[in-house]
JSON list of C-alpha atoms in Angstrom, two decimals:
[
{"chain": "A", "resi": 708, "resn": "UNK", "atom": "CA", "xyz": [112.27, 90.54, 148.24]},
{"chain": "A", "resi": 709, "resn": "UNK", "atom": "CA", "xyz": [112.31, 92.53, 145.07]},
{"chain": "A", "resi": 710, "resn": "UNK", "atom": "CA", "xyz": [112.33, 96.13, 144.76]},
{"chain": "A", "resi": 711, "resn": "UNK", "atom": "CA", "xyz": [109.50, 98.49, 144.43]},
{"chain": "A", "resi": 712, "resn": "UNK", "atom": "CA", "xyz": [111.24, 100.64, 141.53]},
{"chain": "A", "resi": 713, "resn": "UNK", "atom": "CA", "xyz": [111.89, 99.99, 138.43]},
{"chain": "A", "resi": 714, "resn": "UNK", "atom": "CA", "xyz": [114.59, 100.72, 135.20]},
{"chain": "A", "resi": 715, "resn": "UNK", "atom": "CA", "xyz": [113.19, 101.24, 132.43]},
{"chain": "A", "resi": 716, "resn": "UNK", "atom": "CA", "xyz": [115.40, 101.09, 129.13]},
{"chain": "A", "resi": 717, "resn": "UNK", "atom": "CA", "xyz": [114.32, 103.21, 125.65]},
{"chain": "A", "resi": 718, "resn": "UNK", "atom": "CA", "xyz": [116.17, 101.99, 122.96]},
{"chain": "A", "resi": 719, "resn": "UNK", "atom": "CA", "xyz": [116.20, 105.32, 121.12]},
{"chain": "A", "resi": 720, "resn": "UNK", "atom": "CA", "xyz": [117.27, 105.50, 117.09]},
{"chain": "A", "resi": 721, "resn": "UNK", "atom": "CA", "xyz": [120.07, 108.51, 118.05]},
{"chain": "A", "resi": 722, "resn": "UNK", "atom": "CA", "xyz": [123.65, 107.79, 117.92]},
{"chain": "A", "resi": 723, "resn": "UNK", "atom": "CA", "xyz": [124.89, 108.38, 122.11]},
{"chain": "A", "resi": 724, "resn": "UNK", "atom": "CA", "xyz": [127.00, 111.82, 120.86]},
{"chain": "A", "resi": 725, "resn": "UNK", "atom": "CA", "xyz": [123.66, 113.63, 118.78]},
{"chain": "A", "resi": 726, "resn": "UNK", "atom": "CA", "xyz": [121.47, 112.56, 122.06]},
{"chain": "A", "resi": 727, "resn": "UNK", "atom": "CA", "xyz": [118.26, 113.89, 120.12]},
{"chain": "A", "resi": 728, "resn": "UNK", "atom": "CA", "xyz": [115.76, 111.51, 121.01]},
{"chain": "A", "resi": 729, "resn": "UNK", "atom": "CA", "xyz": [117.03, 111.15, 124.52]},
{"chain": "A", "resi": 730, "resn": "UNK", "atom": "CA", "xyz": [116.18, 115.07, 125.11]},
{"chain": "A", "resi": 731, "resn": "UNK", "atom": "CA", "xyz": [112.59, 115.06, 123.75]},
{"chain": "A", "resi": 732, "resn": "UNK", "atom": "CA", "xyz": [111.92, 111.41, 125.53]},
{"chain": "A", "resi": 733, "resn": "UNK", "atom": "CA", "xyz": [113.62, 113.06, 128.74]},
{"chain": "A", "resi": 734, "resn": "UNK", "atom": "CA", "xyz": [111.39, 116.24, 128.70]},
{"chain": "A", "resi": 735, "resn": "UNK", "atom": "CA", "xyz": [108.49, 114.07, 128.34]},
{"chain": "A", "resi": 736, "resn": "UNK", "atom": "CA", "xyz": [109.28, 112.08, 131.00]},
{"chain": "A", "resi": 737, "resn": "UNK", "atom": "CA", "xyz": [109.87, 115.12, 133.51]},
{"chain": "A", "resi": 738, "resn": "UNK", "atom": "CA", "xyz": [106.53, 116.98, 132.39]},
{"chain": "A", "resi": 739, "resn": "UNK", "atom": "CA", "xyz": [104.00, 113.73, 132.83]},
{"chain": "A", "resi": 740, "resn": "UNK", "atom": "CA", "xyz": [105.64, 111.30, 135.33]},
{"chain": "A", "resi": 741, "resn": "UNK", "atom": "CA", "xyz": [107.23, 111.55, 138.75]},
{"chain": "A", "resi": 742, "resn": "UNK", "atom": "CA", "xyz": [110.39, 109.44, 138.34]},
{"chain": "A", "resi": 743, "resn": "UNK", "atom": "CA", "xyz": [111.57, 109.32, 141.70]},
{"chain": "A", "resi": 744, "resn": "UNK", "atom": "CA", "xyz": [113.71, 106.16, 142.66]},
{"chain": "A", "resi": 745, "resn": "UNK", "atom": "CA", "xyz": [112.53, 104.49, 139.35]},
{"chain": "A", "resi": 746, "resn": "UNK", "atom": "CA", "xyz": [115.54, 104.39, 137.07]},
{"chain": "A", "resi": 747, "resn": "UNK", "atom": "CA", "xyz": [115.44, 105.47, 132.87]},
{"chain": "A", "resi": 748, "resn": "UNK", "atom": "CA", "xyz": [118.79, 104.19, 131.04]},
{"chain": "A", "resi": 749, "resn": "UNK", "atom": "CA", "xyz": [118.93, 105.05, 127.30]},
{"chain": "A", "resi": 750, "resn": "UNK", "atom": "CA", "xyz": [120.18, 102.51, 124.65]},
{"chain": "A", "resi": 751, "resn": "UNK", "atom": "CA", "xyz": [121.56, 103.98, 121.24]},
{"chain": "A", "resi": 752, "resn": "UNK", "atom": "CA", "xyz": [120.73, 102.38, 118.58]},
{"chain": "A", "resi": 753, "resn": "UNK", "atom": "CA", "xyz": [122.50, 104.23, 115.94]},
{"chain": "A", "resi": 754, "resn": "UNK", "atom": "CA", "xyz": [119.95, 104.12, 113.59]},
{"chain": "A", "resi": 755, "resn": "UNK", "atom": "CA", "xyz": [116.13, 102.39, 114.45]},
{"chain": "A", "resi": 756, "resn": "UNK", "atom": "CA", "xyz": [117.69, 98.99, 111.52]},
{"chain": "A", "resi": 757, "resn": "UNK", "atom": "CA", "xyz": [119.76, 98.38, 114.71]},
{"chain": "A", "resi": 758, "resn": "UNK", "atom": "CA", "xyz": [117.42, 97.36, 116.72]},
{"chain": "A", "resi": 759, "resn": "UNK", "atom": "CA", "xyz": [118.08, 93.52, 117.27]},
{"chain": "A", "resi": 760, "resn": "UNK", "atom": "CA", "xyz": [121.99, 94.24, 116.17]},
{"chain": "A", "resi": 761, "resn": "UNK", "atom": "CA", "xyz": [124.03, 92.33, 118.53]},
{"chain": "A", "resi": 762, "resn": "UNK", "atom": "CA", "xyz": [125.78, 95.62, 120.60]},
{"chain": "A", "resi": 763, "resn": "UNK", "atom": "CA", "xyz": [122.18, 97.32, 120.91]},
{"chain": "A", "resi": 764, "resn": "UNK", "atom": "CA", "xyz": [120.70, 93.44, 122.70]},
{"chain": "A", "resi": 765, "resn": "UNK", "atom": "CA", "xyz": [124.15, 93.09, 124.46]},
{"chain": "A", "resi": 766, "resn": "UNK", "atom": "CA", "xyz": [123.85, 96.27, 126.41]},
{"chain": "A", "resi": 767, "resn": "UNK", "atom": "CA", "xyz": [120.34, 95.75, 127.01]},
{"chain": "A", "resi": 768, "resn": "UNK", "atom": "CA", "xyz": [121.01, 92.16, 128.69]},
{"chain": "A", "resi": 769, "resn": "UNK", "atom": "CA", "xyz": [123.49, 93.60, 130.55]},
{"chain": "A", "resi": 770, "resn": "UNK", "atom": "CA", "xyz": [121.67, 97.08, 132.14]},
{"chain": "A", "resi": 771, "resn": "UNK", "atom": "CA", "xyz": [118.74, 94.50, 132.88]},
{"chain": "A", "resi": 772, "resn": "UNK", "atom": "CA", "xyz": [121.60, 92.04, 135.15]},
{"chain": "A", "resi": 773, "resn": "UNK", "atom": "CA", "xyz": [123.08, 95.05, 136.48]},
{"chain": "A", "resi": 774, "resn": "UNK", "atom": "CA", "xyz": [119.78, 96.47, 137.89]},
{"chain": "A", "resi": 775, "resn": "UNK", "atom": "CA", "xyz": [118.51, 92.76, 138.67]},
{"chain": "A", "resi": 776, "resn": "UNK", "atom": "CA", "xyz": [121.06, 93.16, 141.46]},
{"chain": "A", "resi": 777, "resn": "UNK", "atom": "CA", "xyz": [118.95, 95.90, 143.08]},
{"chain": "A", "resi": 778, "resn": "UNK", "atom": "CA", "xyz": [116.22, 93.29, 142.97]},
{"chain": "A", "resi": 779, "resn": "UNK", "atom": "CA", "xyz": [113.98, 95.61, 141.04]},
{"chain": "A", "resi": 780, "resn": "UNK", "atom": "CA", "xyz": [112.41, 94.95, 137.54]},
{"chain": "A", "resi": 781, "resn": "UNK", "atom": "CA", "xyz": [113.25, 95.92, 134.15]},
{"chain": "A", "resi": 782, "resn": "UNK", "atom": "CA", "xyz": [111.31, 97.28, 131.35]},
{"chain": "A", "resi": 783, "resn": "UNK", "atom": "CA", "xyz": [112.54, 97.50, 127.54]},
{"chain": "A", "resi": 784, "resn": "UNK", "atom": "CA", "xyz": [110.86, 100.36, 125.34]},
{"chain": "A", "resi": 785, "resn": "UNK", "atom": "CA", "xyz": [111.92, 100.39, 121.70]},
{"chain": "A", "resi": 786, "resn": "UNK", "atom": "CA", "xyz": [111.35, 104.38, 120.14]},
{"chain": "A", "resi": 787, "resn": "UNK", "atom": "CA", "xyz": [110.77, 104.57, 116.82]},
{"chain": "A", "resi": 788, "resn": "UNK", "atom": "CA", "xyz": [109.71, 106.89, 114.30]},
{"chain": "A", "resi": 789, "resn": "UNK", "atom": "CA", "xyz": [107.52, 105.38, 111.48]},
{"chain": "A", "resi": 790, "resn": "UNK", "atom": "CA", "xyz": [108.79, 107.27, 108.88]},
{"chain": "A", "resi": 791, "resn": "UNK", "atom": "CA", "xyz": [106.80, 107.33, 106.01]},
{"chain": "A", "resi": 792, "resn": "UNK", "atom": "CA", "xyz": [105.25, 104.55, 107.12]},
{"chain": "A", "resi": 793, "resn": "UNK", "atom": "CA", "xyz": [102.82, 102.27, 105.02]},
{"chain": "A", "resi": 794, "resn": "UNK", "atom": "CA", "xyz": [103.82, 104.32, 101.64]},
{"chain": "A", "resi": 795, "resn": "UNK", "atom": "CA", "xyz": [106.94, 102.56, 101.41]},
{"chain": "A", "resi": 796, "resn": "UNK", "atom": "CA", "xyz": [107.21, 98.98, 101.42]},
{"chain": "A", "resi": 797, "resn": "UNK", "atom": "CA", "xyz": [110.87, 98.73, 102.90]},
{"chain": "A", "resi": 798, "resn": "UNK", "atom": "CA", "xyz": [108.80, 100.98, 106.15]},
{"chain": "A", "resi": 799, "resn": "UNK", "atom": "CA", "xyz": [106.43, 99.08, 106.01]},
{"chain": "A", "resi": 800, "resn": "UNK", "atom": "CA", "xyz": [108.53, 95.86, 106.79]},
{"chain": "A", "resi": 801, "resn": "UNK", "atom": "CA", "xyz": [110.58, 97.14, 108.97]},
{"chain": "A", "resi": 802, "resn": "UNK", "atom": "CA", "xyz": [107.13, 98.59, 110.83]},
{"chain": "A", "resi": 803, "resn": "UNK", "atom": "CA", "xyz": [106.50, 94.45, 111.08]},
{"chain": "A", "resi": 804, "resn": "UNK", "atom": "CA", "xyz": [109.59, 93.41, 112.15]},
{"chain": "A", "resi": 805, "resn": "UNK", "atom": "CA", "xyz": [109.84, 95.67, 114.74]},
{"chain": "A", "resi": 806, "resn": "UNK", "atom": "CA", "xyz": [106.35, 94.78, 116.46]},
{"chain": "A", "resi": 807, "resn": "UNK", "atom": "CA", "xyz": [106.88, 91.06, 115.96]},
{"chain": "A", "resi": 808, "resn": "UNK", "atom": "CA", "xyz": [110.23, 91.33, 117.56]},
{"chain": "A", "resi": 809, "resn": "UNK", "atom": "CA", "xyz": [109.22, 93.49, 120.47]},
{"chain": "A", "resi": 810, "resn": "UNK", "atom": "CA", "xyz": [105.98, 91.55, 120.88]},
{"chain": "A", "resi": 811, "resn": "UNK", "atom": "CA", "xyz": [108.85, 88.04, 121.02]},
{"chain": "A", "resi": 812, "resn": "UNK", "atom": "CA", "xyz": [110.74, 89.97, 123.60]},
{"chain": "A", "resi": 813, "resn": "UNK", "atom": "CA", "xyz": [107.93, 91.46, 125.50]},
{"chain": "A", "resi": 814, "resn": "UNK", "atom": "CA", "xyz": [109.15, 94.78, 124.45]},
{"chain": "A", "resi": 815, "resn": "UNK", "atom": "CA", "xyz": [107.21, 98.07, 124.51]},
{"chain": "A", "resi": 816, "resn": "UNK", "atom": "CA", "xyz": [106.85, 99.99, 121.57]},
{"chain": "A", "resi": 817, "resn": "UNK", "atom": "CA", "xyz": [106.75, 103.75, 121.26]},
{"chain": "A", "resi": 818, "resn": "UNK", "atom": "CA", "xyz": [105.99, 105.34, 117.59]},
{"chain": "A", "resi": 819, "resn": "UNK", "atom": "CA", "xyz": [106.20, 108.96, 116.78]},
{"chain": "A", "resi": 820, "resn": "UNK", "atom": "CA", "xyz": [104.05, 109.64, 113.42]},
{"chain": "A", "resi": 821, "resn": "UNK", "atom": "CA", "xyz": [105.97, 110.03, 110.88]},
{"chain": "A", "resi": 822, "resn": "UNK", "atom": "CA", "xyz": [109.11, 111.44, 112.92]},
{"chain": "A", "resi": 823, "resn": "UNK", "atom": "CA", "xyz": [109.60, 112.53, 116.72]},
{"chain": "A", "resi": 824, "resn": "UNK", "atom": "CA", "xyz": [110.45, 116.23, 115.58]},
{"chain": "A", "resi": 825, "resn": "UNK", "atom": "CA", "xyz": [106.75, 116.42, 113.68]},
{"chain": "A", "resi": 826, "resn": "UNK", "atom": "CA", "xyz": [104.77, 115.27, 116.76]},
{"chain": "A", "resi": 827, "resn": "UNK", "atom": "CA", "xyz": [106.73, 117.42, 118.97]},
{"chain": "A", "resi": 828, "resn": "UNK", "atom": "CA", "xyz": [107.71, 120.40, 116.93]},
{"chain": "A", "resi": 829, "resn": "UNK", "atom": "CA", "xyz": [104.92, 119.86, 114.53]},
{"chain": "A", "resi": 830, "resn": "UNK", "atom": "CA", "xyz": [107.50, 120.81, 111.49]},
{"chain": "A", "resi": 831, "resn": "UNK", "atom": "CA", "xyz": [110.33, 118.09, 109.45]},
{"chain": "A", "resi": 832, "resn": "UNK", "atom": "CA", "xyz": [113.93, 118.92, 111.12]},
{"chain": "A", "resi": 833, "resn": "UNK", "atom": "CA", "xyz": [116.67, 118.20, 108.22]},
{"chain": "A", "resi": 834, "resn": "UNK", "atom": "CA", "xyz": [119.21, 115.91, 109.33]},
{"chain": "A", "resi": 835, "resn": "UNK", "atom": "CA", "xyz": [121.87, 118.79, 110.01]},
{"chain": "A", "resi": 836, "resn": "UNK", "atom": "CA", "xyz": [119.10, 120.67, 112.25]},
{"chain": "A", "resi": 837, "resn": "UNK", "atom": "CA", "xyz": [118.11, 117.51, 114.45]},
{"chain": "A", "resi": 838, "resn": "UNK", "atom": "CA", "xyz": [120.48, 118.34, 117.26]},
{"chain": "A", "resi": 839, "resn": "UNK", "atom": "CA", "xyz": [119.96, 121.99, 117.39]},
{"chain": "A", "resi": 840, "resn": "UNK", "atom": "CA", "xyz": [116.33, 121.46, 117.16]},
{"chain": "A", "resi": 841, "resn": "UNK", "atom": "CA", "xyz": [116.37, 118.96, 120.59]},
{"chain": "A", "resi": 842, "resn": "UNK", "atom": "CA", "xyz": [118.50, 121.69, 122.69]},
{"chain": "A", "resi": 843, "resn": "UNK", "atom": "CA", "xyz": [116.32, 124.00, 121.58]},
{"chain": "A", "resi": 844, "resn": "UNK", "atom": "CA", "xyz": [113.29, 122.15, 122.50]},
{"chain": "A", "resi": 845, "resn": "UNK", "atom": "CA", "xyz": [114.70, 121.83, 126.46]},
{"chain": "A", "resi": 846, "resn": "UNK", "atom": "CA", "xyz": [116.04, 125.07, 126.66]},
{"chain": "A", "resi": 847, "resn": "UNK", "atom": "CA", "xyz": [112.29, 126.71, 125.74]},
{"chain": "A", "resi": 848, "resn": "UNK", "atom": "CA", "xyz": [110.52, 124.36, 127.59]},
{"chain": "A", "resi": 849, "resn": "UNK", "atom": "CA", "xyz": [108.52, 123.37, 124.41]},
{"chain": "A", "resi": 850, "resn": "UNK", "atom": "CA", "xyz": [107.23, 120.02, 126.04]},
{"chain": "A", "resi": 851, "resn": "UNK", "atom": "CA", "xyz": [104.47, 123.06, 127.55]},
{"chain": "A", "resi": 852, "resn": "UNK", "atom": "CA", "xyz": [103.34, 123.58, 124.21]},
{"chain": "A", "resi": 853, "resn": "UNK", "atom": "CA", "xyz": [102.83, 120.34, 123.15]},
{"chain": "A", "resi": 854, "resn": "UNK", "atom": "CA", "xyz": [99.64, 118.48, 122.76]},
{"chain": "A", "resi": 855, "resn": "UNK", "atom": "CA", "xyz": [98.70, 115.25, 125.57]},
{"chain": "A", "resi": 856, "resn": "UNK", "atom": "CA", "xyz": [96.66, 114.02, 123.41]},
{"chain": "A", "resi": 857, "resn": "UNK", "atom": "CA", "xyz": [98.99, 113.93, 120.17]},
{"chain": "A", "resi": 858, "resn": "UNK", "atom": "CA", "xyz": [101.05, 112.13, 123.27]},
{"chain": "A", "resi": 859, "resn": "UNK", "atom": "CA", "xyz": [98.95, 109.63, 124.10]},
{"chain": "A", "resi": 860, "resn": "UNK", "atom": "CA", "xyz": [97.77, 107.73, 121.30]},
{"chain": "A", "resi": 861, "resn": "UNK", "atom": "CA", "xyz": [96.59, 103.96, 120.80]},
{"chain": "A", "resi": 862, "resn": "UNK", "atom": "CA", "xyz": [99.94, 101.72, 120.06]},
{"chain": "A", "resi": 863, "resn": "UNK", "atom": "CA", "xyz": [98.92, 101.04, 116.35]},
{"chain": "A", "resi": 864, "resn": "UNK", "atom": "CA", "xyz": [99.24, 104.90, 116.05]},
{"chain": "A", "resi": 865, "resn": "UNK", "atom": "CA", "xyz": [99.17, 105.46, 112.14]},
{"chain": "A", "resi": 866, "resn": "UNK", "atom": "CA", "xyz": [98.11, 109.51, 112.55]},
{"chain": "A", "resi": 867, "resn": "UNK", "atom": "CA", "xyz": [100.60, 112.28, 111.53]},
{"chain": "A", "resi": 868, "resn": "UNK", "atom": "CA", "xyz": [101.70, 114.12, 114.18]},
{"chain": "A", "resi": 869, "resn": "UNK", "atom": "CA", "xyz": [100.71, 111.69, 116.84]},
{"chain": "A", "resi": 870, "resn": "UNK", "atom": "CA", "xyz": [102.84, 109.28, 119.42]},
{"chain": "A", "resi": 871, "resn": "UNK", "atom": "CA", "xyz": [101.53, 106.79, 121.84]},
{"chain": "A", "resi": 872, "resn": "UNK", "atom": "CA", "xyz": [104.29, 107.32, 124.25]},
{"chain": "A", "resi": 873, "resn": "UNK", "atom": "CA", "xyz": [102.18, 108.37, 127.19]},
{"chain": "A", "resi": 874, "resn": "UNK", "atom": "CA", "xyz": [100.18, 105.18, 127.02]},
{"chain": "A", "resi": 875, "resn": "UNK", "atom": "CA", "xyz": [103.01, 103.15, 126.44]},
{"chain": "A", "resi": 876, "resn": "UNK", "atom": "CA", "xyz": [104.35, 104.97, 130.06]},
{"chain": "A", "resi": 877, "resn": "UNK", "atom": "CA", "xyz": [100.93, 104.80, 131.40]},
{"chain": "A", "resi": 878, "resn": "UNK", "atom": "CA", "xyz": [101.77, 100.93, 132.21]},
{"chain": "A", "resi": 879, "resn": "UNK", "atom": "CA", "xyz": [104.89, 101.59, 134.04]},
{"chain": "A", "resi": 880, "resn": "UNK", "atom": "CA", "xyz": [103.03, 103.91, 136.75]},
{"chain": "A", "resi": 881, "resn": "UNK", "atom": "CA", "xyz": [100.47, 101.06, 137.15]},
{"chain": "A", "resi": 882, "resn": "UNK", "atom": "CA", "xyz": [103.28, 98.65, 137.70]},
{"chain": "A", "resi": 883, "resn": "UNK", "atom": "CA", "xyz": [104.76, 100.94, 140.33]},
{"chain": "A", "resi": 884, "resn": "UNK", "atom": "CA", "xyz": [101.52, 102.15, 141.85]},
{"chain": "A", "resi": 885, "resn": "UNK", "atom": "CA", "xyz": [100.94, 98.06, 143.04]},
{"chain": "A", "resi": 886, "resn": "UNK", "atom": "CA", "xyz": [104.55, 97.76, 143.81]}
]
């Protein structure tokens, strides 16, 4: 008999010591969804070119077997920003790549438009303020002052400032509503 709850892993760009993405994904997840016994792991990528890198699909494979032994489900969601998205031809490849491989994998895909920091902050963070920013952002509760609907976005999301991470998650409390 298999488990009603499920794991669901976000393979975030962030390297596992700056955490950045893992704070902002965390907040949202506490704000719209009631996580109960369902279980979030976080995968860092170390940069979003990592994503079918061999220790990034390795630890993957392995949370999904570890949490198969609970006999509940698991669910891969790639986050991604876009960058500067069609405007640059090496973006827009990688853009590709990523949707063909999650699509091969049955993979979700989360985009933030053009970075996570402009669809949650609404400003560009500089690479040394990225960390700073993301405790910031939990420690004033910003997730309040964000926008659902810049959340919650179609998946070919191509609008500045916009993310379809709520509709991507949207799926998941289907799944577990006819568990």
């Amino acid at each position: 008999m298999s488990s009603p709850f499920i794991q669901i892993i976000f393979a975030i760009e962030t390297t596992e010591k700056a955490k950045t993405d893992y704070y902002y994904i965390r907040e949202v997840l506490k704000k719209y969804f009631d996580i109960g016994y369902n279980k979030p792991n976080f995968v860092y990528m170390c940069g979003k070119h990592n994503y079918c890198n061999e220790r990034v699909t390795k630890k993957i494979k392995t949370l999904i077997k570890e949490y198969s032994l609970t006999g509940g489900k698991s669910y891969v969601v790639y986050v991604c920003d876009k960058d500067k998205n069609m405007s640059v031809p090496q973006d827009h490849r990688f853009i590709q790549d990523l949707e063909v491989y999650c699509l091969a994998n049955s993979y979700e895909l989360v985009w933030f438009v053009t970075t996570i920091e402009e669809v949650l902050w609404g400003i560009k963070a500089s690479h040394k303020e990225k960390i700073a920013k993301a405790k910031q952002f939990v420690a004033q509760k910003k997730i309040n002052d964000v926008s659902k609907s810049n959340l919650s976005a179609m998946s070919n999301v191509n609008s500045k400032g916009m993310s379809n991470i709520l509709t991507v998650l949207n799926i998941f409390t289907e799944i577990t509503k006819n568990c």
